[in-house]
mmCIF file of C-alpha atoms and ligand atoms in Angstrom:
data_model
loop_
_atom_site.group_PDB
_atom_site.id
_atom_site.type_symbol
_atom_site.label_atom_id
_atom_site.label_comp_id
_atom_site.label_asym_id
_atom_site.label_seq_id
_atom_site.Cartn_x
_atom_site.Cartn_y
_atom_site.Cartn_z
ATOM 1 C CA UNK J 1 21.201 -16.312 7.051
ATOM 2 C CA UNK J 2 22.632 -16.373 3.230
ATOM 3 C CA UNK J 3 25.888 -18.568 3.118
ATOM 4 C CA UNK J 4 27.638 -17.869 -0.167
ATOM 5 C CA UNK J 5 30.002 -20.447 -1.662
ATOM 6 C CA UNK J 6 32.183 -18.665 -3.837
ATOM 7 C CA UNK J 7 33.764 -20.019 -7.133
ATOM 8 C CA UNK J 8 37.239 -18.093 -7.830
ATOM 9 C CA UNK J 9 39.205 -18.515 -10.743
ATOM 10 C CA UNK J 10 43.021 -19.021 -10.178
ATOM 11 C CA UNK J 11 44.789 -18.939 -14.123
ATOM 12 C CA UNK J 12 42.804 -21.892 -15.770
ATOM 13 C CA UNK J 13 41.371 -23.529 -12.523
ATOM 14 C CA UNK J 14 38.182 -22.951 -10.655
ATOM 15 C CA UNK J 15 38.637 -23.489 -6.890
ATOM 16 C CA UNK J 16 35.440 -24.309 -5.138
ATOM 17 C CA UNK J 17 36.112 -23.976 -0.984
ATOM 18 C CA UNK J 18 33.050 -25.325 0.335
ATOM 19 C CA UNK J 19 32.706 -24.553 3.881
ATOM 20 C CA UNK J 20 29.142 -25.499 4.668
ATOM 21 C CA UNK J 21 27.032 -27.984 5.693
ATOM 22 C CA UNK J 22 24.978 -28.051 2.666
ATOM 23 C CA UNK J 23 21.403 -29.044 2.192
ATOM 24 C CA UNK J 24 20.471 -30.701 -1.058
ATOM 25 C CA UNK J 25 19.017 -27.735 -2.694
ATOM 26 C CA UNK J 26 22.408 -26.114 -2.112
ATOM 27 C CA UNK J 27 24.350 -28.840 -3.467
ATOM 28 C CA UNK J 28 22.331 -28.983 -6.769
ATOM 29 C CA UNK J 29 22.840 -25.054 -6.885
ATOM 30 C CA UNK J 30 26.592 -25.593 -6.387
ATOM 31 C CA UNK J 31 26.736 -28.386 -9.247
ATOM 32 C CA UNK J 32 24.987 -26.277 -11.286
ATOM 33 C CA UNK J 33 27.084 -23.031 -10.704
ATOM 34 C CA UNK J 34 30.351 -24.899 -11.608
ATOM 35 C CA UNK J 35 29.390 -25.965 -14.555
ATOM 36 C CA UNK J 36 27.995 -22.681 -15.792
ATOM 37 C CA UNK J 37 31.309 -21.063 -14.484
ATOM 38 C CA UNK J 38 33.021 -23.735 -16.588
ATOM 39 C CA UNK J 39 31.082 -23.058 -19.733
ATOM 40 C CA UNK J 40 31.521 -19.332 -19.128
ATOM 41 C CA UNK J 41 35.372 -19.296 -18.280
ATOM 42 C CA UNK J 42 36.523 -22.090 -20.401
ATOM 43 C CA UNK J 43 38.588 -23.180 -17.439
ATOM 44 C CA UNK J 44 40.384 -26.766 -17.675
ATOM 45 C CA UNK J 45 40.448 -27.731 -13.772
ATOM 46 C CA UNK J 46 37.829 -27.649 -11.034
ATOM 47 C CA UNK J 47 39.365 -28.215 -8.021
ATOM 48 C CA UNK J 48 36.879 -28.658 -4.960
ATOM 49 C CA UNK J 49 37.994 -28.140 -1.234
ATOM 50 C CA UNK J 50 36.407 -30.414 0.849
ATOM 51 C CA UNK J 51 38.189 -29.972 4.128
ATOM 52 C CA UNK J 52 35.376 -28.421 5.668
ATOM 53 C CA UNK J 53 33.022 -31.134 5.188
ATOM 54 C CA UNK J 54 32.222 -32.990 7.915
ATOM 55 C CA UNK J 55 30.505 -35.788 6.064
ATOM 56 C CA UNK J 56 29.965 -36.955 1.930
ATOM 57 C CA UNK J 57 27.085 -38.877 1.826
ATOM 58 C CA UNK J 58 25.725 -40.674 -1.475
ATOM 59 C CA UNK J 59 24.104 -37.266 -2.561
ATOM 60 C CA UNK J 60 27.242 -35.531 -2.327
ATOM 61 C CA UNK J 61 29.469 -38.527 -3.559
ATOM 62 C CA UNK J 62 27.078 -38.363 -6.739
ATOM 63 C CA UNK J 63 27.369 -34.567 -6.951
ATOM 64 C CA UNK J 64 31.112 -34.714 -6.908
ATOM 65 C CA UNK J 65 31.167 -37.890 -9.717
ATOM 66 C CA UNK J 66 28.655 -35.656 -11.824
ATOM 67 C CA UNK J 67 30.290 -32.766 -11.750
ATOM 68 C CA UNK J 68 33.695 -34.781 -12.831
ATOM 69 C CA UNK J 69 31.885 -36.557 -15.525
ATOM 70 C CA UNK J 70 30.107 -33.337 -17.131
ATOM 71 C CA UNK J 71 33.349 -31.400 -16.921
ATOM 72 C CA UNK J 72 35.434 -34.106 -18.428
ATOM 73 C CA UNK J 73 33.332 -33.514 -21.185
ATOM 74 C CA UNK J 74 34.055 -29.887 -21.408
ATOM 75 C CA UNK J 75 37.708 -30.679 -21.626
ATOM 76 C CA UNK J 76 38.260 -30.229 -17.846
ATOM 77 C CA UNK J 77 39.497 -32.415 -15.018
ATOM 78 C CA UNK J 78 38.280 -32.545 -11.407
ATOM 79 C CA UNK J 79 40.290 -32.831 -8.402
ATOM 80 C CA UNK J 80 38.541 -33.010 -4.703
ATOM 81 C CA UNK J 81 41.101 -31.724 -1.922
ATOM 82 C CA UNK J 82 41.332 -32.479 1.622
ATOM 83 C CA UNK J 83 39.074 -34.727 2.589
ATOM 84 C CA UNK J 84 38.899 -35.773 6.327
ATOM 85 C CA UNK J 85 40.243 -39.068 7.307
ATOM 86 C CA UNK J 86 36.825 -39.887 8.902
ATOM 87 C CA UNK J 87 34.996 -38.936 6.034
ATOM 88 C CA UNK J 88 37.155 -41.150 3.804
ATOM 89 C CA UNK J 89 36.939 -44.152 6.293
ATOM 90 C CA UNK J 90 32.892 -43.491 5.935
ATOM 91 C CA UNK J 91 32.887 -43.199 2.528
ATOM 92 C CA UNK J 92 34.433 -46.492 1.874
ATOM 93 C CA UNK J 93 32.578 -48.482 4.229
ATOM 94 C CA UNK J 94 29.395 -46.689 2.541
ATOM 95 C CA UNK J 95 30.620 -48.348 -0.609
ATOM 96 C CA UNK J 96 31.172 -45.255 -2.316
ATOM 97 C CA UNK J 97 33.498 -45.027 -5.284
ATOM 98 C CA UNK J 98 34.233 -41.585 -6.343
ATOM 99 C CA UNK J 99 34.178 -42.373 -10.101
ATOM 100 C CA UNK J 100 36.367 -39.856 -12.636
ATOM 101 C CA UNK J 101 37.393 -37.773 -9.435
ATOM 102 C CA UNK J 102 41.035 -37.822 -8.037
ATOM 103 C CA UNK J 103 41.479 -36.875 -4.564
ATOM 104 C CA UNK J 104 44.619 -35.489 -3.265
ATOM 105 C CA UNK J 105 45.238 -33.990 0.317
ATOM 106 C CA UNK J 106 45.742 -30.283 0.003
ATOM 107 C CA UNK J 107 45.090 -27.346 -2.400
ATOM 108 C CA UNK J 108 48.719 -26.985 -3.390
ATOM 109 C CA UNK J 109 48.700 -30.469 -4.282
ATOM 110 C CA UNK J 110 45.680 -29.970 -6.186
ATOM 111 C CA UNK J 111 46.889 -27.224 -8.259
ATOM 112 C CA UNK J 112 50.056 -29.292 -8.842
ATOM 113 C CA UNK J 113 48.238 -32.185 -10.293
ATOM 114 C CA UNK J 114 45.982 -29.991 -12.829
ATOM 115 C CA UNK J 115 48.760 -27.575 -13.897
ATOM 116 C CA UNK J 116 50.372 -30.754 -14.866
ATOM 117 C CA UNK J 117 47.139 -31.595 -17.127
ATOM 118 C CA UNK J 118 47.940 -28.475 -19.734
ATOM 119 C CA UNK J 119 50.679 -26.414 -20.108
ATOM 120 C CA UNK J 120 50.289 -22.777 -19.039
ATOM 121 C CA UNK J 121 50.340 -20.128 -21.711
ATOM 122 C CA UNK J 122 51.489 -16.936 -21.236
ATOM 123 C CA UNK J 123 47.799 -15.662 -20.296
ATOM 124 C CA UNK J 124 47.275 -18.170 -17.738
ATOM 125 C CA UNK J 125 50.668 -17.275 -15.801
ATOM 126 C CA UNK J 126 49.644 -13.296 -15.818
ATOM 127 C CA UNK J 127 46.176 -14.056 -14.524
ATOM 128 C CA UNK J 128 47.769 -16.978 -11.974
ATOM 129 C CA UNK J 129 49.887 -14.170 -10.803
ATOM 130 C CA UNK J 130 47.000 -12.132 -10.052
ATOM 131 C CA UNK J 131 46.061 -14.445 -7.396
ATOM 132 C CA UNK J 132 42.782 -15.195 -6.724
ATOM 133 C CA UNK J 133 39.850 -13.342 -8.394
ATOM 134 C CA UNK J 134 36.262 -13.744 -7.666
ATOM 135 C CA UNK J 135 34.524 -14.640 -10.972
ATOM 136 C CA UNK J 136 31.406 -13.155 -10.360
ATOM 137 C CA UNK J 137 29.499 -16.411 -10.151
ATOM 138 C CA UNK J 138 28.596 -17.027 -6.745
ATOM 139 C CA UNK J 139 25.638 -18.380 -5.103
ATOM 140 C CA UNK J 140 23.375 -18.116 -1.828
ATOM 141 C CA UNK J 141 21.753 -20.565 0.140
ATOM 142 C CA UNK J 142 18.176 -20.178 0.241
ATOM 143 C CA UNK Q 1 19.621 -37.871 27.109
ATOM 144 C CA UNK Q 2 15.650 -38.442 27.117
ATOM 145 C CA UNK Q 3 14.913 -39.228 23.358
ATOM 146 C CA UNK Q 4 14.030 -36.685 20.562
ATOM 147 C CA UNK Q 5 11.827 -36.725 17.740
ATOM 148 C CA UNK Q 6 12.849 -34.552 14.703
ATOM 149 C CA UNK Q 7 10.133 -34.229 11.975
ATOM 150 C CA UNK Q 8 11.403 -34.948 8.466
ATOM 151 C CA UNK Q 9 9.152 -33.003 6.185
ATOM 152 C CA UNK Q 10 11.418 -31.222 3.670
ATOM 153 C CA UNK Q 11 14.594 -31.261 2.317
ATOM 154 C CA UNK Q 12 16.227 -29.005 4.920
ATOM 155 C CA UNK Q 13 15.160 -31.300 7.720
ATOM 156 C CA UNK Q 14 17.809 -33.591 6.576
ATOM 157 C CA UNK Q 15 20.593 -31.511 7.423
ATOM 158 C CA UNK Q 16 18.363 -30.396 10.929
ATOM 159 C CA UNK Q 17 18.714 -34.507 11.488
ATOM 160 C CA UNK Q 18 22.369 -34.510 10.531
ATOM 161 C CA UNK Q 19 23.342 -31.944 13.070
ATOM 162 C CA UNK Q 20 20.960 -33.492 15.903
ATOM 163 C CA UNK Q 21 22.822 -36.559 15.441
ATOM 164 C CA UNK Q 22 26.083 -35.421 15.089
ATOM 165 C CA UNK Q 23 25.781 -33.367 18.239
ATOM 166 C CA UNK Q 24 24.087 -36.462 20.170
ATOM 167 C CA UNK Q 25 26.984 -38.635 18.988
ATOM 168 C CA UNK Q 26 29.774 -35.860 20.138
ATOM 169 C CA UNK Q 27 27.662 -35.046 23.583
ATOM 170 C CA UNK Q 28 28.158 -39.146 24.404
ATOM 171 C CA UNK Q 29 31.694 -39.191 23.365
ATOM 172 C CA UNK Q 30 31.492 -41.211 20.502
ATOM 173 C CA UNK Q 31 35.009 -40.836 18.264
ATOM 174 C CA UNK Q 32 35.192 -38.371 15.543
ATOM 175 C CA UNK Q 33 34.833 -41.337 12.870
ATOM 176 C CA UNK Q 34 31.705 -42.997 14.821
ATOM 177 C CA UNK Q 35 30.369 -39.476 14.620
ATOM 178 C CA UNK Q 36 30.601 -38.904 10.967
ATOM 179 C CA UNK Q 37 29.572 -42.639 10.781
ATOM 180 C CA UNK Q 38 26.233 -41.853 12.407
ATOM 181 C CA UNK Q 39 25.882 -38.695 10.500
ATOM 182 C CA UNK Q 40 26.301 -40.332 7.608
ATOM 183 C CA UNK Q 41 23.321 -42.563 8.343
ATOM 184 C CA UNK Q 42 21.060 -40.184 9.388
ATOM 185 C CA UNK Q 43 21.769 -38.323 6.306
ATOM 186 C CA UNK Q 44 20.701 -41.474 3.914
ATOM 187 C CA UNK Q 45 17.780 -42.874 5.910
ATOM 188 C CA UNK Q 46 16.254 -39.277 6.194
ATOM 189 C CA UNK Q 47 16.728 -38.454 2.581
ATOM 190 C CA UNK Q 48 15.157 -42.016 2.098
ATOM 191 C CA UNK Q 49 11.887 -40.958 4.077
ATOM 192 C CA UNK Q 50 11.772 -37.670 2.059
ATOM 193 C CA UNK Q 51 12.551 -39.270 -1.177
ATOM 194 C CA UNK Q 52 9.978 -42.326 -0.740
ATOM 195 C CA UNK Q 53 7.636 -41.346 2.018
ATOM 196 C CA UNK Q 54 7.781 -38.091 1.445
ATOM 197 C CA UNK Q 55 7.501 -37.424 5.423
ATOM 198 C CA UNK Q 56 8.432 -39.077 8.411
ATOM 199 C CA UNK Q 57 10.545 -38.800 11.697
ATOM 200 C CA UNK Q 58 13.814 -39.745 13.353
ATOM 201 C CA UNK Q 59 13.809 -40.776 17.147
ATOM 202 C CA UNK Q 60 17.165 -40.130 18.521
ATOM 203 C CA UNK Q 61 17.830 -42.000 21.862
ATOM 204 C CA UNK Q 62 20.455 -43.929 23.992
ATOM 205 C CA UNK Q 63 19.982 -47.498 24.730
ATOM 206 C CA UNK Q 64 22.005 -49.552 27.463
ATOM 207 C CA UNK Q 65 22.775 -53.006 27.288
ATOM 208 C CA UNK Q 66 25.102 -54.762 30.417
ATOM 209 C CA UNK Q 67 27.914 -52.579 30.565
ATOM 210 C CA UNK Q 68 27.611 -50.744 27.451
ATOM 211 C CA UNK Q 69 25.613 -47.495 26.376
ATOM 212 C CA UNK Q 70 24.675 -46.728 22.425
ATOM 213 C CA UNK Q 71 22.761 -44.448 20.232
ATOM 214 C CA UNK Q 72 19.923 -45.341 18.791
ATOM 215 C CA UNK Q 73 18.348 -43.747 15.797
ATOM 216 C CA UNK Q 74 14.750 -44.607 14.825
ATOM 217 C CA UNK Q 75 13.643 -43.800 11.165
ATOM 218 C CA UNK Q 76 9.772 -44.025 10.530
ATOM 219 C CA UNK Q 77 7.474 -42.958 7.801
ATOM 220 C CA UNK Q 78 3.862 -44.004 6.764
ATOM 221 C CA UNK Q 79 4.539 -44.186 3.222
ATOM 222 C CA UNK Q 80 4.435 -46.723 0.604
ATOM 223 C CA UNK Q 81 6.645 -49.124 2.270
ATOM 224 C CA UNK Q 82 9.212 -51.753 0.770
ATOM 225 C CA UNK Q 83 7.661 -54.915 -0.857
ATOM 226 C CA UNK Q 84 11.024 -57.085 -0.753
ATOM 227 C CA UNK Q 85 13.249 -55.745 2.174
ATOM 228 C CA UNK Q 86 15.821 -57.985 1.004
ATOM 229 C CA UNK Q 87 16.118 -56.990 -2.479
ATOM 230 C CA UNK Q 88 16.139 -53.119 -1.091
ATOM 231 C CA UNK Q 89 19.121 -54.172 1.138
ATOM 232 C CA UNK Q 90 21.461 -55.039 -1.606
ATOM 233 C CA UNK Q 91 23.968 -53.143 -3.066
ATOM 234 C CA UNK Q 92 22.687 -50.867 -6.045
ATOM 235 C CA UNK Q 93 18.963 -51.715 -5.572
ATOM 236 C CA UNK Q 94 17.200 -48.607 -6.416
ATOM 237 C CA UNK Q 95 13.961 -47.555 -7.419
ATOM 238 C CA UNK Q 96 14.676 -43.970 -7.407
ATOM 239 C CA UNK Q 97 17.123 -43.681 -9.608
ATOM 240 C CA UNK Q 98 19.999 -43.404 -6.916
ATOM 241 C CA UNK Q 99 23.202 -45.871 -6.448
ATOM 242 C CA UNK Q 100 21.220 -47.948 -4.345
ATOM 243 C CA UNK Q 101 23.499 -47.575 -1.177
ATOM 244 C CA UNK Q 102 21.762 -45.903 1.077
ATOM 245 C CA UNK Q 103 20.101 -48.381 2.959
ATOM 246 C CA UNK Q 104 23.060 -51.674 2.674
ATOM 247 C CA UNK Q 105 25.649 -48.619 3.550
ATOM 248 C CA UNK Q 106 24.152 -47.470 6.405
ATOM 249 C CA UNK Q 107 23.575 -51.255 7.891
ATOM 250 C CA UNK Q 108 27.895 -51.288 7.537
ATOM 251 C CA UNK Q 109 28.326 -48.018 9.183
ATOM 252 C CA UNK Q 110 26.334 -49.201 12.517
ATOM 253 C CA UNK Q 111 26.269 -52.290 14.694
ATOM 254 C CA UNK Q 112 22.754 -53.299 14.747
ATOM 255 C CA UNK Q 113 20.598 -52.695 11.852
ATOM 256 C CA UNK Q 114 16.691 -53.553 11.562
ATOM 257 C CA UNK Q 115 14.403 -52.701 8.672
ATOM 258 C CA UNK Q 116 10.552 -53.064 9.094
ATOM 259 C CA UNK Q 117 8.050 -52.586 6.106
ATOM 260 C CA UNK Q 118 4.690 -53.263 5.147
ATOM 261 C CA UNK Q 119 3.563 -52.030 1.765
ATOM 262 C CA UNK Q 120 1.062 -49.056 2.092
ATOM 263 C CA UNK Q 121 1.690 -49.021 5.774
ATOM 264 C CA UNK Q 122 5.181 -47.881 5.924
ATOM 265 C CA UNK Q 123 8.898 -48.273 6.862
ATOM 266 C CA UNK Q 124 10.996 -48.194 10.169
ATOM 267 C CA UNK Q 125 14.848 -48.816 10.069
ATOM 268 C CA UNK Q 126 16.097 -49.057 13.432
ATOM 269 C CA UNK Q 127 20.028 -48.478 14.111
ATOM 270 C CA UNK Q 128 22.518 -48.723 17.034
ATOM 271 C CA UNK Q 129 25.795 -47.641 17.294
ATOM 272 C CA UNK Q 130 27.297 -49.056 20.585
ATOM 273 C CA UNK Q 131 29.912 -46.658 22.342
ATOM 274 C CA UNK Q 132 32.205 -49.688 24.088
ATOM 275 C CA UNK Q 133 32.694 -52.672 21.795
HETATM 276 N N1 LIG Z 1 11.541 -44.980 3.740
HETATM 277 C C1 LIG Z 1 11.220 -45.564 2.351
HETATM 278 N N2 LIG Z 1 9.945 -46.137 1.854
HETATM 279 C C2 LIG Z 1 9.709 -46.648 0.656
HETATM 280 N N3 LIG Z 1 10.601 -47.250 0.306
HETATM 281 C C3 LIG Z 1 12.267 -47.140 0.754
HETATM 282 C C4 LIG Z 1 12.199 -46.266 1.732
HETATM 283 N N4 LIG Z 1 13.765 -46.375 1.776
HETATM 284 C C5 LIG Z 1 14.561 -47.184 1.069
HETATM 285 N N5 LIG Z 1 13.331 -47.542 -0.173
HETATM 286 C C6 LIG Z 1 13.595 -48.229 -1.356
HETATM 287 O O1 LIG Z 1 14.883 -48.649 -0.799
HETATM 288 C C7 LIG Z 1 15.645 -49.001 -2.421
HETATM 289 C C8 LIG Z 1 16.942 -48.672 -1.722
HETATM 290 O O2 LIG Z 1 17.253 -47.659 -0.829
HETATM 291 P P1 LIG Z 1 18.569 -46.889 -0.865
HETATM 292 O O3 LIG Z 1 18.729 -45.973 -0.074
HETATM 293 O O4 LIG Z 1 19.473 -48.168 -0.673
HETATM 294 O O5 LIG Z 1 19.094 -46.635 -2.508
HETATM 295 P P2 LIG Z 1 18.337 -45.352 -3.249
HETATM 296 O O6 LIG Z 1 18.084 -44.310 -2.247
HETATM 297 O O7 LIG Z 1 17.444 -45.761 -4.511
HETATM 298 O O8 LIG Z 1 19.764 -44.797 -3.528
HETATM 299 P P3 LIG Z 1 20.932 -43.859 -2.820
HETATM 300 O O9 LIG Z 1 20.403 -44.055 -1.520
HETATM 301 O O10 LIG Z 1 22.108 -44.617 -2.965
HETATM 302 O O11 LIG Z 1 20.946 -42.624 -3.321
HETATM 303 C C9 LIG Z 1 14.744 -47.631 -2.779
HETATM 304 O O12 LIG Z 1 15.110 -47.253 -4.223
HETATM 305 C C10 LIG Z 1 13.688 -47.817 -2.431
HETATM 306 O O13 LIG Z 1 12.767 -48.074 -3.504
HETATM 307 MG MG1 LIG Z 2 18.639 -43.691 -0.558
#
């Protein structure tokens, strides 16, 4: 069964809805895909929706921090949205801090936060109005 | 629930262990938070086996103690072992370029935690989370 984690582009923000329980290889591949897309599109923000993730362990936590750190080097900010309360509690007890990663409740807030980071020019407004568009880069679980 | 053993031989087995542990915890009536704690522990300890011992297994079972019922997970391998388990249990200690959170973090997520390890023989980590506390 091939499970796809799409990377969508909304204006100058990459939106990554994680919908599956990811094995380690999938996590690493997703990290690569996001960084490739950042480079290809020059996006200024990365919004990772983890509302369907039932667990964040040290491996996924580290992926999120690494993405944020690398995105920052490419002048983009990373926001993680929709963390389930049980996941948040477990993360704290595990002792993980998602360094450099902002967490917000939902996608709307995430977009608002990222939009505040940079002034939208006309191009951005136009592409944002087109709504979600597949960026072409997607990836399959092996 | 009789105990069941899951082989940990490749990276994808970590996800299998997570799913099995969550199903067992849900079946016993653990809360969502407890299910998440146990699933996260399974992920950390199963990954340690794949990463440091290459292969091993996890045994999922129930334990009964007076009026309490618990879910017990035993992670065992015949890998290189840990020379100093006290050190390995410290937050931030890692020999694998990790965060050093797997063992100490897992201890915080369960009620009972025991680590036994002998160099060149292997490692066994036993954890229990009780249903009524
Ligand atoms: N099953 C095992 N066999 C041999 N050594 C182990 C095993 N599990 C853990 N260790 C040792 O204990 C150390 C600490 O483990 P722990 O899981 O806390 O951190 P980590 O795996 O290094 O990093 P993290 O889990 O945060 O990614 C490891 O670096 C390793 O040296
Ligand atoms: Mg570990």
